[in-house]
Tab-separated table of C-alpha atoms in Angstrom:
chain	number	residue	atom	x	y	z
A	1	UNK	CA	262.111	-12.544	1.271
A	2	UNK	CA	264.776	-10.589	3.155
A	3	UNK	CA	267.701	-11.572	5.355
A	4	UNK	CA	267.040	-10.574	8.964
A	5	UNK	CA	269.909	-12.115	10.899
A	6	UNK	CA	273.319	-13.738	10.404
A	7	UNK	CA	274.750	-15.666	13.341
A	8	UNK	CA	278.093	-17.450	13.575
A	9	UNK	CA	279.108	-19.694	16.485
A	10	UNK	CA	282.369	-21.528	17.139
A	11	UNK	CA	282.859	-24.982	18.627
A	12	UNK	CA	285.931	-27.106	19.312
A	13	UNK	CA	286.680	-30.634	20.434
A	14	UNK	CA	289.676	-32.858	21.064
A	15	UNK	CA	290.197	-35.891	18.866
A	16	UNK	CA	290.086	-39.191	20.714
A	17	UNK	CA	293.013	-40.319	18.545
A	18	UNK	CA	295.340	-37.707	16.974
A	19	UNK	CA	296.092	-38.098	13.269
A	20	UNK	CA	299.043	-36.877	11.208
A	21	UNK	CA	299.565	-35.636	7.681
A	22	UNK	CA	302.844	-34.563	6.082
A	23	UNK	CA	302.773	-31.184	7.827
A	24	UNK	CA	301.457	-31.660	11.338
A	25	UNK	CA	299.710	-33.655	14.013
A	26	UNK	CA	295.979	-32.970	14.193
A	27	UNK	CA	294.938	-33.440	17.797
A	28	UNK	CA	291.778	-31.317	17.753
A	29	UNK	CA	289.191	-29.920	15.377
A	30	UNK	CA	286.990	-26.868	15.320
A	31	UNK	CA	283.948	-25.607	13.469
A	32	UNK	CA	282.355	-22.267	12.674
A	33	UNK	CA	278.623	-22.688	12.131
A	34	UNK	CA	276.827	-19.918	10.214
A	35	UNK	CA	273.040	-19.520	10.184
A	36	UNK	CA	271.186	-17.022	7.971
A	37	UNK	CA	267.571	-16.231	8.896
A	38	UNK	CA	264.849	-14.486	6.891
A	39	UNK	CA	261.611	-12.600	7.481
A	40	UNK	CA	259.669	-15.609	6.171
A	41	UNK	CA	261.006	-17.967	8.810
A	42	UNK	CA	263.228	-19.911	6.422
A	43	UNK	CA	266.888	-20.264	7.316
A	44	UNK	CA	270.033	-21.780	5.844
A	45	UNK	CA	273.273	-22.862	7.443
A	46	UNK	CA	276.839	-23.914	6.747
A	47	UNK	CA	279.723	-25.435	8.653
A	48	UNK	CA	283.380	-24.495	8.196
A	49	UNK	CA	285.724	-27.172	9.491
A	50	UNK	CA	289.211	-26.487	10.799
A	51	UNK	CA	291.486	-29.511	10.930
A	52	UNK	CA	293.352	-28.175	13.915
A	53	UNK	CA	292.077	-25.757	16.533
A	54	UNK	CA	294.047	-22.712	17.537
A	55	UNK	CA	291.706	-19.723	17.702
A	56	UNK	CA	290.593	-19.682	14.067
A	57	UNK	CA	286.964	-20.797	14.607
A	58	UNK	CA	286.392	-18.036	17.179
A	59	UNK	CA	288.126	-15.422	15.036
A	60	UNK	CA	286.060	-16.414	12.003
A	61	UNK	CA	282.814	-16.337	13.995
A	62	UNK	CA	283.644	-12.846	15.276
A	63	UNK	CA	284.493	-11.652	11.747
A	64	UNK	CA	281.204	-12.964	10.360
A	65	UNK	CA	279.146	-11.543	13.227
A	66	UNK	CA	280.784	-8.119	13.271
A	67	UNK	CA	281.882	-7.468	9.680
A	68	UNK	CA	280.285	-9.677	7.025
A	69	UNK	CA	276.891	-10.472	8.510
A	70	UNK	CA	275.699	-6.904	9.157
A	71	UNK	CA	276.438	-5.989	5.535
A	72	UNK	CA	273.841	-8.381	4.114
A	73	UNK	CA	270.909	-7.659	6.449
A	74	UNK	CA	267.919	-6.713	4.297
A	75	UNK	CA	269.297	-8.387	1.178
A	76	UNK	CA	267.336	-10.851	-0.945
A	77	UNK	CA	268.958	-14.238	-0.138
A	78	UNK	CA	268.331	-15.439	-3.691
A	79	UNK	CA	270.758	-12.833	-5.050
A	80	UNK	CA	273.706	-15.029	-4.151
A	81	UNK	CA	276.201	-13.666	-6.642
A	82	UNK	CA	275.329	-10.081	-5.804
A	83	UNK	CA	275.872	-10.749	-2.104
A	84	UNK	CA	279.157	-12.479	-2.861
A	85	UNK	CA	280.345	-9.495	-4.937
A	86	UNK	CA	279.353	-7.121	-2.154
A	87	UNK	CA	281.403	-9.051	0.400
A	88	UNK	CA	284.363	-9.267	-1.972
A	89	UNK	CA	284.344	-5.482	-2.343
A	90	UNK	CA	283.972	-5.052	1.418
A	91	UNK	CA	287.098	-7.092	2.150
A	92	UNK	CA	289.143	-6.265	-0.941
A	93	UNK	CA	291.254	-3.469	0.562
A	94	UNK	CA	292.464	-5.514	3.533
A	95	UNK	CA	292.526	-8.810	1.631
A	96	UNK	CA	289.857	-11.295	0.589
A	97	UNK	CA	291.935	-14.399	1.291
A	98	UNK	CA	292.427	-16.470	4.442
A	99	UNK	CA	289.707	-16.150	7.056
A	100	UNK	CA	287.904	-13.496	5.000
A	101	UNK	CA	287.486	-16.031	2.209
A	102	UNK	CA	286.376	-18.656	4.741
A	103	UNK	CA	283.672	-16.265	5.932
A	104	UNK	CA	282.471	-15.334	2.456
A	105	UNK	CA	282.381	-19.004	1.480
A	106	UNK	CA	280.469	-19.955	4.625
A	107	UNK	CA	277.837	-17.314	3.923
A	108	UNK	CA	277.630	-18.404	0.284
A	109	UNK	CA	277.009	-22.036	1.269
A	110	UNK	CA	274.392	-21.014	3.835
A	111	UNK	CA	272.571	-18.988	1.168
A	112	UNK	CA	272.429	-21.973	-1.165
A	113	UNK	CA	271.127	-24.098	1.686
A	114	UNK	CA	268.478	-21.454	2.370
A	115	UNK	CA	267.391	-21.374	-1.270
A	116	UNK	CA	267.123	-25.146	-1.374
A	117	UNK	CA	264.903	-25.136	1.696
A	118	UNK	CA	262.765	-22.294	0.344
A	119	UNK	CA	262.197	-24.136	-2.935
A	120	UNK	CA	262.052	-27.625	-1.387
A	121	UNK	CA	264.812	-28.741	-3.752
A	122	UNK	CA	268.262	-30.246	-3.144
A	123	UNK	CA	271.096	-27.829	-3.870
A	124	UNK	CA	272.644	-30.127	-6.469
A	125	UNK	CA	269.523	-29.645	-8.574
A	126	UNK	CA	269.621	-25.859	-8.192
A	127	UNK	CA	273.206	-25.853	-9.423
A	128	UNK	CA	272.157	-27.506	-12.671
A	129	UNK	CA	272.597	-31.232	-12.291
A	130	UNK	CA	273.923	-33.381	-15.100
A	131	UNK	CA	273.640	-36.782	-13.430
A	132	UNK	CA	271.977	-38.557	-10.519
A	133	UNK	CA	275.117	-40.271	-9.229
A	134	UNK	CA	278.723	-39.155	-8.678
A	135	UNK	CA	281.850	-41.174	-7.838
A	136	UNK	CA	282.918	-41.172	-4.189
A	137	UNK	CA	286.086	-42.191	-2.396
A	138	UNK	CA	287.027	-42.855	1.219
A	139	UNK	CA	289.774	-41.019	3.129
A	140	UNK	CA	291.596	-44.043	4.490
A	141	UNK	CA	295.199	-43.308	5.285
A	142	UNK	CA	296.818	-40.870	7.699
A	143	UNK	CA	300.600	-40.943	8.031
A	144	UNK	CA	300.598	-42.213	11.602
A	145	UNK	CA	298.613	-45.311	10.636
A	146	UNK	CA	300.755	-48.457	10.308
A	147	UNK	CA	300.352	-50.441	7.101
A	148	UNK	CA	298.151	-53.080	8.736
A	149	UNK	CA	295.768	-50.335	9.886
A	150	UNK	CA	295.761	-48.768	6.415
A	151	UNK	CA	294.810	-52.113	4.908
A	152	UNK	CA	292.081	-52.706	7.490
A	153	UNK	CA	290.484	-49.299	6.873
A	154	UNK	CA	290.777	-49.733	3.111
A	155	UNK	CA	289.132	-53.147	3.284
A	156	UNK	CA	286.228	-51.627	5.200
A	157	UNK	CA	285.878	-48.883	2.569
A	158	UNK	CA	285.750	-51.470	-0.206
A	159	UNK	CA	283.073	-53.409	1.667
A	160	UNK	CA	281.047	-50.195	1.967
A	161	UNK	CA	281.049	-49.857	-1.815
A	162	UNK	CA	283.715	-47.208	-2.382
A	163	UNK	CA	285.612	-47.603	-5.620
A	164	UNK	CA	288.703	-45.777	-4.401
A	165	UNK	CA	290.542	-44.454	-1.365
A	166	UNK	CA	292.796	-41.503	-0.641
A	167	UNK	CA	295.866	-41.722	1.555
A	168	UNK	CA	298.504	-39.336	2.863
A	169	UNK	CA	302.033	-39.333	1.477
A	170	UNK	CA	305.098	-37.364	2.511
A	171	UNK	CA	306.717	-39.881	4.838
A	172	UNK	CA	310.380	-39.180	5.704
A	173	UNK	CA	311.504	-41.394	2.820
A	174	UNK	CA	310.058	-42.286	-0.560
A	175	UNK	CA	310.547	-45.957	0.285
A	176	UNK	CA	308.079	-45.606	3.158
A	177	UNK	CA	305.527	-44.004	0.847
A	178	UNK	CA	305.980	-46.844	-1.649
A	179	UNK	CA	305.430	-49.521	0.992
A	180	UNK	CA	302.292	-47.815	2.247
A	181	UNK	CA	300.852	-47.338	-1.248
A	182	UNK	CA	301.578	-50.954	-2.138
A	183	UNK	CA	299.782	-52.078	1.012
A	184	UNK	CA	296.650	-50.133	0.078
A	185	UNK	CA	296.821	-51.233	-3.564
A	186	UNK	CA	296.924	-54.860	-2.466
A	187	UNK	CA	293.463	-54.342	-0.969
A	188	UNK	CA	291.736	-52.215	-3.642
A	189	UNK	CA	292.859	-54.501	-6.463
A	190	UNK	CA	293.338	-53.709	-10.152
A	191	UNK	CA	289.930	-52.078	-10.561
A	192	UNK	CA	290.217	-49.841	-7.496
A	193	UNK	CA	291.679	-46.339	-7.337
A	194	UNK	CA	294.306	-44.981	-4.952
A	195	UNK	CA	294.748	-41.213	-4.636
A	196	UNK	CA	297.651	-39.605	-2.734
A	197	UNK	CA	297.774	-36.278	-0.860
A	198	UNK	CA	301.014	-34.548	0.228
A	199	UNK	CA	299.433	-31.519	1.960
A	200	UNK	CA	301.745	-29.037	0.176
A	201	UNK	CA	304.887	-30.364	1.887
A	202	UNK	CA	307.278	-30.945	-1.038
A	203	UNK	CA	309.750	-28.800	-2.941
A	204	UNK	CA	309.430	-28.827	-6.726
A	205	UNK	CA	312.316	-31.275	-7.127
A	206	UNK	CA	310.997	-33.645	-4.470
A	207	UNK	CA	307.476	-33.462	-5.871
A	208	UNK	CA	308.845	-34.355	-9.309
A	209	UNK	CA	310.901	-37.218	-7.904
A	210	UNK	CA	308.116	-38.728	-5.848
A	211	UNK	CA	305.379	-37.833	-8.302
A	212	UNK	CA	307.010	-39.852	-11.067
A	213	UNK	CA	307.050	-42.875	-8.773
A	214	UNK	CA	303.428	-42.359	-7.710
A	215	UNK	CA	302.487	-42.161	-11.394
A	216	UNK	CA	304.393	-45.346	-12.216
A	217	UNK	CA	302.576	-47.071	-9.370
A	218	UNK	CA	299.248	-46.111	-10.937
A	219	UNK	CA	298.065	-43.534	-8.392
A	220	UNK	CA	294.950	-41.826	-9.757
A	221	UNK	CA	295.915	-38.322	-8.627
A	222	UNK	CA	298.622	-36.479	-6.679
A	223	UNK	CA	296.966	-33.877	-4.460
A	224	UNK	CA	298.645	-30.746	-3.067
A	225	UNK	CA	302.238	-31.553	-4.019
A	226	UNK	CA	303.368	-27.939	-3.465
A	227	UNK	CA	302.222	-24.810	-1.680
A	228	UNK	CA	298.954	-23.601	-3.163
A	229	UNK	CA	300.448	-20.180	-3.950
A	230	UNK	CA	303.518	-21.586	-5.739
A	231	UNK	CA	302.031	-21.098	-9.188
A	232	UNK	CA	305.427	-21.172	-10.913
A	233	UNK	CA	306.312	-24.443	-9.219
A	234	UNK	CA	302.938	-25.972	-10.024
A	235	UNK	CA	303.321	-24.956	-13.675
A	236	UNK	CA	306.744	-26.590	-13.758
A	237	UNK	CA	305.381	-29.712	-12.106
A	238	UNK	CA	302.518	-29.951	-14.601
């Protein structure tokens, strides 16, 4: 089996209701869809989601179509790690982060999808499964949602069988975060889990200050307290 074609397309749509995290309003969303085809008629696909649309989906699609895709034509799609290494080397000089990494990841996911279809097996089994069930949570709380709305969405998640929910933090004051967390906790109960996500908005000192409070309140995890590349700050926070 050989790869014969790699095609990336971009789509975008406006959100009917904008949502907000600690960094920005998200009023639109975009996707880059990658399809990999083979000489045996089996294909695999992936979807890269952008929380807010500028031109990133189109730029990524162009990069995949013109740079990454042509490099893997004729390759065996089952040699996933070899293809990944090849694309890393291709982009290494100019940088393998940002959109380049998005493109490599999208191709990697599409290859796994292709292998699953070729073998008539779910990808989780190909990856070496250890269990038949995994915990799941619901994303229930954007920063623009009032507390009553947070509680309503959380209640629905509990009724659907979720054990926990994740909510955004990073309101202008810690007191606002506390009130919002308490509102969600009142719905999930003692056996439910509440995770918080700051979207990399805090300084080290503010993350420490708020993180201690989140911990005292019993939050299960504190996601993205600092910039992802602030390794020194993350080490200090840990």
